[in-house]
Each structure stands twice: as C-alpha cells, then as structure tokens.
Tab-separated table of C-alpha atoms in Angstrom:
chain	number	residue	atom	x	y	z
B	1	UNK	CA	92.003	101.590	114.766
B	2	UNK	CA	91.760	105.047	116.293
B	3	UNK	CA	88.293	106.232	117.180
B	4	UNK	CA	89.338	109.847	116.807
B	5	UNK	CA	86.329	111.138	118.681
B	6	UNK	CA	87.773	109.709	121.891
B	7	UNK	CA	90.612	112.195	121.763
B	8	UNK	CA	88.272	115.071	122.470
B	9	UNK	CA	88.358	116.496	125.920
B	10	UNK	CA	84.870	116.535	127.430
B	11	UNK	CA	85.085	120.311	127.966
B	12	UNK	CA	85.155	121.009	124.242
B	13	UNK	CA	81.604	119.665	123.922
B	14	UNK	CA	79.964	122.015	126.369
B	15	UNK	CA	78.246	124.360	123.936
B	16	UNK	CA	78.506	122.732	120.530
B	17	UNK	CA	76.368	125.186	118.602
B	18	UNK	CA	78.202	128.270	119.823
B	19	UNK	CA	81.551	126.575	119.486
B	20	UNK	CA	80.698	125.513	115.946
B	21	UNK	CA	79.745	129.025	114.940
B	22	UNK	CA	82.870	130.537	116.444
B	23	UNK	CA	85.255	128.003	114.942
B	24	UNK	CA	83.698	128.214	111.489
B	25	UNK	CA	83.532	132.013	111.517
B	26	UNK	CA	87.205	132.183	112.405
B	27	UNK	CA	88.063	130.108	109.341
B	28	UNK	CA	86.308	132.356	106.837
B	29	UNK	CA	89.430	134.049	105.439
B	30	UNK	CA	91.323	130.780	105.219
B	31	UNK	CA	88.425	129.069	103.445
B	32	UNK	CA	88.166	131.870	100.888
B	33	UNK	CA	91.865	131.618	100.201
B	34	UNK	CA	91.634	127.842	99.923
B	35	UNK	CA	88.837	128.284	97.404
B	36	UNK	CA	90.998	130.629	95.307
B	37	UNK	CA	93.893	128.196	95.547
B	38	UNK	CA	91.790	125.302	94.274
B	39	UNK	CA	90.531	127.450	91.385
B	40	UNK	CA	94.160	128.266	90.554
B	41	UNK	CA	95.032	124.556	90.561
B	42	UNK	CA	92.154	123.796	88.182
B	43	UNK	CA	93.204	126.662	85.898
B	44	UNK	CA	96.789	125.353	85.792
B	45	UNK	CA	95.697	121.908	84.634
B	46	UNK	CA	93.020	123.155	82.305
B	47	UNK	CA	95.613	125.438	80.586
B	48	UNK	CA	97.752	122.333	80.018
B	49	UNK	CA	94.958	120.277	78.441
B	50	UNK	CA	94.455	117.971	81.401
B	51	UNK	CA	91.129	116.228	81.778
B	52	UNK	CA	89.609	116.530	85.228
B	53	UNK	CA	88.233	113.143	86.250
B	54	UNK	CA	86.301	111.653	89.115
B	55	UNK	CA	86.822	108.059	90.177
B	56	UNK	CA	84.809	106.146	92.801
B	57	UNK	CA	85.524	106.734	96.467
B	58	UNK	CA	84.252	103.260	97.312
B	59	UNK	CA	86.397	100.526	95.801
B	60	UNK	CA	86.737	96.781	96.204
B	61	UNK	CA	90.511	96.634	96.692
B	62	UNK	CA	92.844	99.418	97.788
B	63	UNK	CA	96.513	99.226	96.762
B	64	UNK	CA	98.254	96.943	99.285
B	65	UNK	CA	100.661	99.471	100.821
B	66	UNK	CA	102.619	98.454	103.917
B	67	UNK	CA	101.806	101.517	105.995
B	68	UNK	CA	98.544	102.883	104.622
B	69	UNK	CA	95.335	101.570	106.154
B	70	UNK	CA	91.969	101.810	104.428
B	71	UNK	CA	88.639	102.527	106.068
B	72	UNK	CA	86.096	99.781	105.406
B	73	UNK	CA	82.717	100.645	103.919
B	74	UNK	CA	80.489	97.580	104.263
B	75	UNK	CA	82.335	94.908	102.211
B	76	UNK	CA	84.268	97.497	100.248
B	77	UNK	CA	86.769	100.192	101.164
B	78	UNK	CA	87.011	103.945	100.904
B	79	UNK	CA	89.975	104.677	98.680
B	80	UNK	CA	93.242	105.753	100.307
B	81	UNK	CA	94.154	107.498	97.032
B	82	UNK	CA	92.643	107.442	93.543
B	83	UNK	CA	95.844	105.932	92.136
B	84	UNK	CA	94.623	102.581	90.843
B	85	UNK	CA	91.544	103.894	89.065
B	86	UNK	CA	93.496	106.781	87.546
B	87	UNK	CA	96.110	104.380	86.249
B	88	UNK	CA	93.360	102.342	84.625
B	89	UNK	CA	92.284	105.514	82.825
B	90	UNK	CA	95.897	106.105	81.816
B	91	UNK	CA	96.049	102.555	80.454
B	92	UNK	CA	92.822	103.187	78.513
B	93	UNK	CA	94.423	106.067	76.625
B	94	UNK	CA	93.866	109.190	78.721
B	95	UNK	CA	97.289	110.847	78.550
B	96	UNK	CA	96.820	113.723	81.028
B	97	UNK	CA	94.364	113.452	83.879
B	98	UNK	CA	93.933	115.110	87.234
B	99	UNK	CA	91.556	114.783	90.138
B	100	UNK	CA	90.825	116.692	93.340
B	101	UNK	CA	89.154	114.328	95.736
B	102	UNK	CA	88.754	113.213	99.304
B	103	UNK	CA	90.904	110.294	100.455
B	104	UNK	CA	90.409	108.264	103.601
B	105	UNK	CA	93.048	106.737	105.845
B	106	UNK	CA	92.424	104.869	109.031
B	107	UNK	CA	94.082	106.188	112.165
B	108	UNK	CA	95.716	109.306	110.741
B	109	UNK	CA	95.155	112.387	112.867
B	110	UNK	CA	97.745	115.015	113.741
B	111	UNK	CA	98.581	118.644	113.128
B	112	UNK	CA	99.165	117.811	109.424
B	113	UNK	CA	96.916	114.742	109.160
B	114	UNK	CA	93.225	114.124	108.844
B	115	UNK	CA	91.549	110.737	108.413
B	116	UNK	CA	89.589	112.352	105.566
B	117	UNK	CA	91.647	114.798	103.544
B	118	UNK	CA	91.771	116.389	100.105
B	119	UNK	CA	94.219	115.105	97.546
B	120	UNK	CA	95.195	116.485	94.172
B	121	UNK	CA	96.425	113.650	92.028
B	122	UNK	CA	97.639	113.880	88.456
B	123	UNK	CA	99.202	111.603	85.849
B	124	UNK	CA	101.150	112.632	82.793
B	125	UNK	CA	101.957	110.166	80.052
B	126	UNK	CA	105.422	110.032	78.498
B	127	UNK	CA	107.404	111.765	81.240
B	128	UNK	CA	109.492	110.559	84.147
B	129	UNK	CA	109.906	111.893	87.682
B	130	UNK	CA	112.507	114.481	86.648
B	131	UNK	CA	110.110	116.266	84.329
B	132	UNK	CA	107.332	115.789	86.848
B	133	UNK	CA	109.392	117.753	89.401
B	134	UNK	CA	109.470	120.656	86.954
B	135	UNK	CA	105.746	120.437	86.385
B	136	UNK	CA	105.142	120.321	90.121
B	137	UNK	CA	107.286	123.409	90.588
B	138	UNK	CA	105.404	125.208	87.817
B	139	UNK	CA	102.126	124.357	89.561
B	140	UNK	CA	103.283	125.872	92.848
B	141	UNK	CA	104.596	129.035	91.150
B	142	UNK	CA	101.478	129.379	89.065
B	143	UNK	CA	99.182	129.017	92.084
B	144	UNK	CA	101.295	131.503	94.045
B	145	UNK	CA	101.073	133.999	91.227
B	146	UNK	CA	97.281	133.551	90.925
B	147	UNK	CA	97.043	134.219	94.657
B	148	UNK	CA	99.148	137.376	94.238
B	149	UNK	CA	101.954	136.107	96.453
B	150	UNK	CA	104.986	137.571	94.671
B	151	UNK	CA	108.272	135.740	94.759
B	152	UNK	CA	108.554	135.195	98.492
B	153	UNK	CA	105.910	133.677	100.703
B	154	UNK	CA	105.924	133.767	104.486
B	155	UNK	CA	105.153	130.629	106.396
B	156	UNK	CA	105.225	130.556	110.204
B	157	UNK	CA	108.069	133.037	110.444
B	158	UNK	CA	110.047	131.538	107.566
B	159	UNK	CA	110.641	133.169	104.209
B	160	UNK	CA	110.195	130.730	101.337
B	161	UNK	CA	111.576	132.025	98.035
B	162	UNK	CA	109.715	130.718	95.008
B	163	UNK	CA	112.094	131.801	92.245
B	164	UNK	CA	114.442	129.332	90.563
B	165	UNK	CA	116.709	127.471	90.952
B	166	UNK	CA	114.775	125.114	93.146
B	167	UNK	CA	116.520	123.170	95.878
B	168	UNK	CA	117.110	119.524	95.083
B	169	UNK	CA	118.514	117.025	97.501
B	170	UNK	CA	118.810	113.270	97.203
B	171	UNK	CA	117.728	111.283	100.237
B	172	UNK	CA	121.326	110.133	100.644
B	173	UNK	CA	122.568	113.757	100.736
B	174	UNK	CA	119.852	114.716	103.190
B	175	UNK	CA	120.993	111.948	105.545
B	176	UNK	CA	124.595	113.145	105.230
B	177	UNK	CA	123.544	116.693	106.157
B	178	UNK	CA	121.005	116.182	108.913
B	179	UNK	CA	120.888	112.627	110.246
B	180	UNK	CA	122.722	111.250	113.284
B	181	UNK	CA	122.809	107.859	111.516
B	182	UNK	CA	123.921	107.026	107.996
B	183	UNK	CA	121.267	106.021	105.494
B	184	UNK	CA	122.417	102.383	105.590
B	185	UNK	CA	122.426	102.268	109.392
B	186	UNK	CA	119.030	103.846	109.675
B	187	UNK	CA	117.550	101.286	107.273
B	188	UNK	CA	119.236	98.429	109.041
B	189	UNK	CA	118.007	99.584	112.458
B	190	UNK	CA	114.535	100.342	111.091
B	191	UNK	CA	114.955	104.017	111.938
B	192	UNK	CA	114.445	105.409	108.434
B	193	UNK	CA	110.975	106.845	108.996
B	194	UNK	CA	111.828	108.251	112.389
B	195	UNK	CA	114.903	110.055	111.086
B	196	UNK	CA	112.991	111.326	108.096
B	197	UNK	CA	110.223	112.714	110.283
B	198	UNK	CA	112.274	114.044	113.204
B	199	UNK	CA	115.639	115.068	111.795
B	200	UNK	CA	115.306	115.645	108.074
B	201	UNK	CA	111.799	116.877	107.273
B	202	UNK	CA	111.966	119.923	109.582
B	203	UNK	CA	114.886	121.301	107.501
B	204	UNK	CA	113.295	120.668	104.126
B	205	UNK	CA	111.793	123.583	102.226
B	206	UNK	CA	112.797	126.089	104.883
B	207	UNK	CA	114.032	128.776	102.504
B	208	UNK	CA	112.634	127.550	99.203
B	209	UNK	CA	110.560	124.577	98.071
B	210	UNK	CA	112.772	121.479	98.289
B	211	UNK	CA	112.576	118.346	96.204
B	212	UNK	CA	113.870	115.366	98.117
B	213	UNK	CA	114.429	112.573	95.607
B	214	UNK	CA	115.737	109.027	95.044
B	215	UNK	CA	114.234	107.190	97.977
B	216	UNK	CA	115.762	103.862	98.969
B	217	UNK	CA	113.777	100.882	97.709
B	218	UNK	CA	111.997	100.342	100.965
B	219	UNK	CA	108.353	101.017	101.360
B	220	UNK	CA	106.575	102.241	98.285
B	221	UNK	CA	104.841	99.667	96.150
B	222	UNK	CA	103.905	101.393	92.896
B	223	UNK	CA	107.112	103.209	91.949
B	224	UNK	CA	109.682	102.399	89.292
B	225	UNK	CA	113.184	101.449	90.413
B	226	UNK	CA	115.983	103.596	88.994
B	227	UNK	CA	117.831	101.831	86.163
B	228	UNK	CA	121.220	103.388	86.950
B	229	UNK	CA	120.931	102.577	90.647
B	230	UNK	CA	118.608	99.715	91.615
B	231	UNK	CA	118.943	100.577	95.311
B	232	UNK	CA	116.706	103.597	94.863
B	233	UNK	CA	113.336	104.268	93.324
B	234	UNK	CA	112.370	107.134	91.066
B	235	UNK	CA	110.342	108.895	93.688
B	236	UNK	CA	110.445	112.383	95.193
B	237	UNK	CA	108.659	114.451	97.764
B	238	UNK	CA	108.107	118.185	97.716
B	239	UNK	CA	108.643	119.999	101.004
B	240	UNK	CA	107.699	123.529	101.954
B	241	UNK	CA	108.240	125.028	105.375
B	242	UNK	CA	109.400	121.699	106.841
B	243	UNK	CA	106.209	119.991	105.730
B	244	UNK	CA	105.779	117.273	103.132
B	245	UNK	CA	103.392	118.645	100.527
B	246	UNK	CA	103.481	116.135	97.710
B	247	UNK	CA	104.806	112.796	96.578
B	248	UNK	CA	105.583	111.907	92.958
B	249	UNK	CA	107.209	109.164	90.974
B	250	UNK	CA	107.859	107.442	87.706
B	251	UNK	CA	105.160	104.810	87.671
B	252	UNK	CA	105.915	101.126	87.788
B	253	UNK	CA	104.481	99.477	84.654
B	254	UNK	CA	106.071	96.023	84.900
B	255	UNK	CA	103.257	93.718	85.911
B	256	UNK	CA	105.447	90.922	87.272
B	257	UNK	CA	107.390	93.350	89.416
B	258	UNK	CA	104.101	94.928	90.515
B	259	UNK	CA	102.693	91.554	91.582
B	260	UNK	CA	105.860	90.861	93.548
B	261	UNK	CA	105.675	94.238	95.325
B	262	UNK	CA	102.020	93.729	96.217
B	263	UNK	CA	102.867	90.270	97.509
B	264	UNK	CA	105.578	91.706	99.762
B	265	UNK	CA	103.317	94.452	101.068
B	266	UNK	CA	100.576	91.913	101.746
B	267	UNK	CA	103.047	89.661	103.574
B	268	UNK	CA	104.253	92.597	105.635
B	269	UNK	CA	100.678	93.466	106.558
B	270	UNK	CA	99.888	89.896	107.498
B	271	UNK	CA	102.982	89.701	109.759
B	272	UNK	CA	102.078	92.989	111.410
B	273	UNK	CA	98.578	91.758	112.114
B	274	UNK	CA	97.108	94.416	109.809
B	275	UNK	CA	94.126	93.816	107.569
B	276	UNK	CA	95.125	92.263	104.242
B	277	UNK	CA	93.102	93.671	101.362
B	278	UNK	CA	91.987	91.728	98.302
B	279	UNK	CA	94.346	91.875	95.323
B	280	UNK	CA	93.381	94.664	92.870
B	281	UNK	CA	93.119	92.253	89.929
B	282	UNK	CA	91.432	94.630	87.455
B	283	UNK	CA	94.317	97.058	87.845
B	284	UNK	CA	96.885	94.302	87.403
B	285	UNK	CA	95.099	93.057	84.258
B	286	UNK	CA	95.409	96.402	82.461
B	287	UNK	CA	98.837	97.361	83.810
B	288	UNK	CA	100.694	95.850	80.785
B	289	UNK	CA	98.924	98.375	78.547
B	290	UNK	CA	99.738	101.352	80.744
B	291	UNK	CA	102.146	103.703	78.955
B	292	UNK	CA	105.229	105.175	80.586
B	293	UNK	CA	104.043	107.936	82.873
B	294	UNK	CA	104.732	109.855	86.032
B	295	UNK	CA	102.202	110.704	88.683
B	296	UNK	CA	101.899	112.990	91.633
B	297	UNK	CA	99.813	113.157	94.782
B	298	UNK	CA	99.614	116.530	96.503
B	299	UNK	CA	98.009	117.317	99.845
B	300	UNK	CA	95.605	120.148	99.082
B	301	UNK	CA	94.977	120.932	102.749
B	302	UNK	CA	98.689	121.205	103.443
B	303	UNK	CA	99.263	123.471	100.460
B	304	UNK	CA	96.405	125.596	101.793
B	305	UNK	CA	98.232	125.776	105.149
B	306	UNK	CA	101.277	127.151	103.313
B	307	UNK	CA	99.318	129.735	101.338
B	308	UNK	CA	97.311	130.875	104.375
B	309	UNK	CA	100.330	130.841	106.727
B	310	UNK	CA	98.460	128.674	109.232
B	311	UNK	CA	100.116	126.064	111.454
B	312	UNK	CA	97.465	123.322	111.657
B	313	UNK	CA	95.503	121.387	109.061
B	314	UNK	CA	92.399	122.073	111.197
B	315	UNK	CA	92.674	125.761	110.276
B	316	UNK	CA	92.089	125.223	106.550
B	317	UNK	CA	89.193	122.756	106.455
B	318	UNK	CA	85.528	123.312	107.284
B	319	UNK	CA	84.986	120.496	109.763
B	320	UNK	CA	87.462	118.312	111.609
B	321	UNK	CA	86.370	114.848	112.790
B	322	UNK	CA	86.045	116.044	116.388
B	323	UNK	CA	83.260	118.451	115.370
B	324	UNK	CA	81.202	116.187	113.159
Y	1	UNK	CA	97.683	98.616	128.583
Y	2	UNK	CA	97.812	101.512	126.171
Y	3	UNK	CA	98.777	101.357	122.491
Y	4	UNK	CA	100.707	104.148	120.815
Y	5	UNK	CA	97.478	105.137	119.107
Y	6	UNK	CA	95.895	105.845	122.507
Y	7	UNK	CA	98.505	108.495	123.277
Y	8	UNK	CA	97.245	112.032	123.658
Y	9	UNK	CA	98.023	115.176	125.565
Y	10	UNK	CA	97.410	114.766	129.289
Y	11	UNK	CA	97.626	110.958	129.337
Y	12	UNK	CA	99.650	109.539	132.236
Y	13	UNK	CA	101.754	106.504	131.447
Y	14	UNK	CA	104.390	104.395	133.126
Y	15	UNK	CA	107.780	104.116	131.454
Y	16	UNK	CA	110.803	102.444	133.050
Y	17	UNK	CA	108.971	102.317	136.404
Y	18	UNK	CA	108.326	106.067	136.481
Y	19	UNK	CA	105.106	108.004	135.914
Y	20	UNK	CA	105.048	110.412	132.987
Y	21	UNK	CA	102.486	112.848	131.735
Y	22	UNK	CA	102.302	113.642	128.017
Y	23	UNK	CA	102.572	117.417	127.699
Y	24	UNK	CA	102.705	117.645	123.920
Y	25	UNK	CA	101.602	115.150	121.340
Y	26	UNK	CA	101.641	114.949	117.579
Y	27	UNK	CA	100.997	112.232	115.059
Y	28	UNK	CA	103.485	112.244	112.183
Y	29	UNK	CA	103.807	109.943	109.228
Y	30	UNK	CA	106.318	110.259	106.434
Y	31	UNK	CA	104.768	109.814	102.969
Y	32	UNK	CA	104.966	106.076	102.510
Y	33	UNK	CA	106.348	105.305	105.943
Y	34	UNK	CA	105.043	104.120	109.244
Y	35	UNK	CA	102.988	106.111	111.728
Y	36	UNK	CA	104.961	107.781	114.507
Y	37	UNK	CA	103.736	109.366	117.692
Y	38	UNK	CA	105.942	112.241	118.851
Y	39	UNK	CA	105.540	113.068	122.490
Y	40	UNK	CA	106.947	115.481	124.998
Y	41	UNK	CA	106.871	113.771	128.354
Y	42	UNK	CA	107.258	115.175	131.850
Y	43	UNK	CA	108.415	112.933	134.638
Y	44	UNK	CA	105.807	113.419	137.349
Y	45	UNK	CA	108.308	112.779	140.145
Y	46	UNK	CA	111.378	114.706	139.019
Y	47	UNK	CA	109.705	117.188	136.677
Y	48	UNK	CA	112.328	116.565	133.988
Y	49	UNK	CA	111.082	116.748	130.409
Y	50	UNK	CA	112.133	114.989	127.258
Y	51	UNK	CA	110.972	114.127	123.774
Y	52	UNK	CA	110.345	110.636	122.563
Y	53	UNK	CA	108.933	109.101	119.419
Y	54	UNK	CA	106.815	105.977	119.687
Y	55	UNK	CA	105.743	103.565	116.969
Y	56	UNK	CA	102.390	101.950	116.415
Y	57	UNK	CA	103.577	98.663	117.943
Y	58	UNK	CA	104.740	100.218	121.251
Y	59	UNK	CA	102.635	99.601	124.352
Y	60	UNK	CA	102.727	101.023	127.876
Y	61	UNK	CA	101.065	100.543	131.196
Y	62	UNK	CA	99.014	103.273	132.783
Y	63	UNK	CA	100.843	105.082	135.579
Y	64	UNK	CA	99.620	103.660	138.892
Y	65	UNK	CA	98.229	106.887	140.303
Y	66	UNK	CA	95.660	107.433	142.986
Y	67	UNK	CA	94.305	110.408	144.869
Y	68	UNK	CA	93.832	110.647	148.602
Y	69	UNK	CA	91.993	113.292	150.620
Y	70	UNK	CA	94.384	114.885	153.128
Y	71	UNK	CA	94.482	117.805	155.485
Y	72	UNK	CA	97.118	120.519	155.305
Y	73	UNK	CA	99.020	120.824	158.590
Y	74	UNK	CA	101.906	123.277	158.363
Y	75	UNK	CA	105.068	124.114	156.422
Y	76	UNK	CA	108.605	124.009	157.649
Y	77	UNK	CA	111.865	124.538	155.800
Y	78	UNK	CA	110.283	124.399	152.367
Y	79	UNK	CA	108.314	121.243	153.165
Y	80	UNK	CA	104.541	121.225	153.222
Y	81	UNK	CA	103.051	118.609	155.547
Y	82	UNK	CA	99.701	116.880	155.071
Y	83	UNK	CA	97.868	114.313	157.156
Y	84	UNK	CA	95.523	111.478	156.326
Y	85	UNK	CA	92.672	112.085	158.795
Y	86	UNK	CA	91.788	108.395	158.928
Y	87	UNK	CA	95.116	106.897	159.940
Y	88	UNK	CA	97.008	110.086	160.895
Y	89	UNK	CA	99.779	109.189	158.486
Y	90	UNK	CA	101.800	112.235	157.379
Y	91	UNK	CA	103.453	113.049	154.055
Y	92	UNK	CA	105.153	116.151	152.745
Y	93	UNK	CA	105.561	117.859	149.391
Y	94	UNK	CA	108.447	120.136	148.430
Y	95	UNK	CA	107.957	123.801	147.553
Y	96	UNK	CA	108.496	122.867	143.877
Y	97	UNK	CA	105.769	120.248	144.019
Y	98	UNK	CA	103.413	122.621	145.818
Y	99	UNK	CA	103.964	125.497	143.394
Y	100	UNK	CA	101.156	128.064	143.311
Y	101	UNK	CA	99.078	126.058	145.776
Y	102	UNK	CA	101.006	127.659	148.635
Y	103	UNK	CA	98.960	130.819	148.021
Y	104	UNK	CA	95.777	129.081	149.089
Y	105	UNK	CA	96.796	126.686	151.873
Y	106	UNK	CA	95.745	127.413	155.440
Y	107	UNK	CA	95.667	125.045	158.390
Y	108	UNK	CA	93.171	122.212	158.017
Y	109	UNK	CA	92.432	122.873	154.324
Y	110	UNK	CA	91.306	119.576	152.827
Y	111	UNK	CA	93.019	118.807	149.522
Y	112	UNK	CA	93.541	115.860	147.195
Y	113	UNK	CA	97.077	114.544	147.039
Y	114	UNK	CA	98.103	112.540	143.982
Y	115	UNK	CA	100.301	109.524	144.727
Y	116	UNK	CA	102.415	107.396	142.417
Y	117	UNK	CA	102.784	104.106	144.226
Y	118	UNK	CA	103.647	105.536	147.687
Y	119	UNK	CA	105.193	108.824	146.564
Y	120	UNK	CA	103.114	111.994	146.861
Y	121	UNK	CA	103.386	113.973	143.611
Y	122	UNK	CA	101.080	116.938	143.583
Y	123	UNK	CA	98.200	118.606	145.278
Y	124	UNK	CA	94.809	119.546	143.840
Y	125	UNK	CA	92.947	122.260	145.644
Y	126	UNK	CA	89.241	122.850	145.848
Y	127	UNK	CA	88.220	125.293	143.097
Y	128	UNK	CA	87.311	127.952	145.666
Y	129	UNK	CA	88.887	128.792	149.004
Y	130	UNK	CA	87.898	131.414	151.583
Y	131	UNK	CA	90.792	133.443	152.973
Y	132	UNK	CA	91.119	136.404	155.328
Y	133	UNK	CA	92.446	139.789	154.195
Y	134	UNK	CA	95.288	140.803	156.475
Y	135	UNK	CA	96.375	143.993	154.738
Y	136	UNK	CA	94.374	146.449	152.650
Y	137	UNK	CA	94.614	150.149	151.908
Y	138	UNK	CA	91.570	152.067	153.128
Y	139	UNK	CA	89.126	152.985	150.405
Y	140	UNK	CA	88.959	156.695	149.615
Y	141	UNK	CA	85.487	157.386	148.237
Y	142	UNK	CA	85.446	159.158	144.878
Y	143	UNK	CA	89.095	158.297	144.267
Y	144	UNK	CA	88.950	157.548	140.573
Y	145	UNK	CA	92.714	157.368	140.080
Y	146	UNK	CA	93.052	153.965	141.718
Y	147	UNK	CA	90.387	152.561	139.368
Y	148	UNK	CA	88.027	149.717	140.149
Y	149	UNK	CA	90.369	147.501	142.120
Y	150	UNK	CA	93.018	147.723	144.791
Y	151	UNK	CA	95.701	145.297	145.965
Y	152	UNK	CA	95.279	143.361	149.216
Y	153	UNK	CA	97.338	140.749	151.039
Y	154	UNK	CA	95.771	137.541	152.331
Y	155	UNK	CA	96.693	135.474	155.388
Y	156	UNK	CA	98.815	133.202	153.187
Y	157	UNK	CA	100.874	136.164	151.976
Y	158	UNK	CA	99.203	136.023	148.548
Y	159	UNK	CA	98.511	139.401	146.967
Y	160	UNK	CA	95.695	140.017	144.541
Y	161	UNK	CA	93.418	142.733	143.182
Y	162	UNK	CA	89.984	143.094	144.753
Y	163	UNK	CA	87.129	145.624	144.572
Y	164	UNK	CA	87.892	148.766	146.618
Y	165	UNK	CA	85.223	148.110	149.279
Y	166	UNK	CA	87.069	145.086	150.740
Y	167	UNK	CA	88.596	145.893	154.117
Y	168	UNK	CA	91.144	144.362	156.458
Y	169	UNK	CA	89.834	141.448	158.481
Y	170	UNK	CA	87.202	140.464	155.896
Y	171	UNK	CA	87.034	137.044	154.322
Y	172	UNK	CA	86.977	136.693	150.535
Y	173	UNK	CA	86.487	133.772	148.167
Y	174	UNK	CA	89.292	133.157	145.659
Y	175	UNK	CA	89.247	130.948	142.556
Y	176	UNK	CA	92.340	128.735	142.921
Y	177	UNK	CA	92.461	128.056	139.168
Y	178	UNK	CA	92.751	131.686	138.085
Y	179	UNK	CA	93.941	133.213	141.356
Y	180	UNK	CA	91.171	135.805	141.096
Y	181	UNK	CA	88.780	137.377	143.581
Y	182	UNK	CA	85.236	135.971	143.382
Y	183	UNK	CA	83.146	137.456	146.212
Y	184	UNK	CA	83.057	138.707	149.762
Y	185	UNK	CA	82.203	136.004	152.324
Y	186	UNK	CA	80.184	136.713	155.459
Y	187	UNK	CA	80.974	134.394	158.352
C-alpha cells in the first residue's frame, strides 16, 4: 500500500490554486495533442468495424495476477484492466471490440506509472499474436499519420523511424544482446524483471518501434503457451523510445489450464502476503465458449508521451494524484 | 524500518552500516513483472554515488542522524573546526564537506552540524548571515555603464554583486541558500 500523497514535499502545497493554474496551463498543448491522438485511435478502430464498448470499473473479482494489485472499492474492486469483462463479450459473440478506459493499480507511481491511468484494450477474434503485432503496428502508423508526424518521430533526442520493416526481437535474443546474465540464469536467480527493466528495456524501440516477443512462461496468467515451444508464451510487448507501450498476446482459452494458472497466481499472492482476490467464476464459466482470439492492452498516456515528446507521464494527463 | 515503497528522493537510509541519501528515485515495473524501485544513492560520509534497484520486499533502517548546534571556531589546513558550547567538545569538517558554506562562516557563527553516529557529515547554515564588506569600488554617480550592481568582496573572501551604494566597511545581509545580497544592515 502506497499512500501516494505522502510523497509530496510540503513545499509543493504552499499555493495550491496558483500552482494548479500554472501546471494545468502548461499542459494545454500536450492535452490538445492527446485529444487528437485519442480521436485517431477511435477512427482507426471504427474504420476496421470494431465496436467500442464500456465495461464496469467496479468488479467483484479482478484477474489473479501475481504482480498486479487491485484497489478495493467497498467489498468490490476497481478493475486493473478490462480484460475479463471484454473476454466475456468475446465469448458472447462480439468478434472485434475495443475500449478506452481508466484502470487502477495499487502502489504504482513513477515517471511512467500512475495509480489511475488510461488503457486502450482491444480483442480480435480469429487471429494470433503474430497478426496482432501487425495490427498494433498499423495502429501506431495510422495515429502518427493522423497527427501529421511523417515517417520519423522525435522522442527525447532519439529519432524513431516508423516505416517498415519493424524491429522484432525475441526475449531470448534480447538477453543475448543486452543482459549480463543469460535468460536461464536470470530466471533462476529471480532477476528476470530487474534485467528487463534496467538492461533491456532502455534499448528497445530506440530507433524504431520494437516488438519484443516470446516471453518465458513465468508471470502472465491469461496468455496461451506456444505450441512449438512450451517454454514460452505467445506474448509480446511494444517498445518505443525505451518505454513499454503495449502488451499483447494470443489469449488462453483452455479452461483447465486457466484454472491452474489462477491457482498458481493465488498461491504466489498468498505466500507473498498479498491480498488474494475471489476467483472470477463468471469468466471461467464462459471461457470454454470463447473463440480463438488475440488481445492487446496499450498505455494511452505513454503513447501520448511519445507523440508529445514529453519525458514524464505527469506531462500528458490533467491531474496527477498529488494534485487531487 | 522503511519498506521499498517508502523510498523517495531525499530519504536518508542506512545500508551496510553507512548512511545514504536517495538523490534520484523512480518506480519501474515491467509489464507483468514485479515492482522495482530504482535509486541513485549518495554515501553521506564518502560522497560516492551509485545506482541500486530494490524490490518490494526489501527493508532498511533509517540512517541514525542527528543535528547539533555548534559554533564555528576557525579553519586550518583545509579543516573547519566547530565547538559544542555546552561541553566544549570540538569536531572538524573537511573543505569538501563544508563546500559553499565557507563563504558565510565567520568566527562564532552558530550552525547546525549533522552527525551520523559520531561522525560529523555536513553543516546547515542559518538562512541569512550578516557579513562585512572589505573591498568595494567607489560608486560613481550617473555611471550607467556599470549597471545596477557592482561586485564586492566580503570578510570571508566571498564575492557577490550588490547595489552600487554599498561601501567598504558596511555590513550586508546575504541569503546563504542563493548566495545573493538581501539588504544593508545597520549596526
């Protein structure tokens, strides 16, 4: 539990009204650009016959992920992502759906993290993660073109070229290139996340958007394992300018496997002394009818950072928790 | 005890029996992975800096720091001596530890010295000090070339810009945080 407000230095509260006005006025250009970006995203999906949906923010049972903590709202929870409800729509016969919504995660605050942030999430029936990567790339190019960016965008002194071919790197290759430890060693010594964050991520998407794919079966709970190589899951992340922008995967539709994964995540949480959420039974009940699909979660605030060339997530949102 | 989630810029913690101050802090979290707290730390004794990444489960003690009011005595061979006026105990700080503060120290100035266990680490000055001007160019009336300020030297050797009417032998008040002239002081 991080009461974020405690991280504010007392000095920053001296003249709240003036400070508020100044901070918000400074963000005007960024907020206009963010608005245009979100319109461009909506246009992209609308052109491809996607249905824009809204699912509840307050839910009874968030997906039991090992490292994602939900914020409680009386006896319920604020969703950490709209994944489970969107998959129920998928199972009910909605083949292409997208949503732009707020998500809430306990204890996440940093230069690229907010405890309340905006997520774009979409699901596409009948495709796998490979095709999803292409769709994701088309989204980025289409938004860039709507914003009048041309083929090269500038982010914090780096030139990111948007034209094809895109850069693709498996997690194994990324470890070979940038990590002081091998992939196996880093998993064994529980250093995977640290190496990802400190050694690999900063190099990803430096010159062009990078798709980092085939993650070791390790921490995600809702992703399909790769048939040809059961040690990895069909998951990828999109990086731009050293920052993780989006996370996509072929969705796990095997209910027994799903129950097992949830069980493991719940056990992990119990051992770590974290709150264990109720089992999302309604989701599990309809999972057998969910068609093959791939789904993507994209950080809208972070994409706005890229398209406004701003270094902190604070710069592209109206209010940060410290100013509420 | 602190948890990793308590970490923030400016926090002073104890690691391997040494006091550290966090000079840069960021929260990072790979997509589905665990939360990490990336810190730049400065050793408050040696001044050396390094980067370290903590995990949510890591805990630390607070650095055992306390402040004591002391009087500045004199400096000799790059050492700045201070005295506790209650028990007459003396400690010294090196020129490195003193830093900019040397510009504002005159005999008997009362300052706060920060200690880690029994080691003096740094000095905090009062926000304003009054110092005597020992060297100043005379003010030529109507001289618009020199502008609105002129340089003077204070008794500590510190040079700064002041309004042109300040003369040698006068006392002025200086803001120790910005190093700037505040006002003329009449004894």
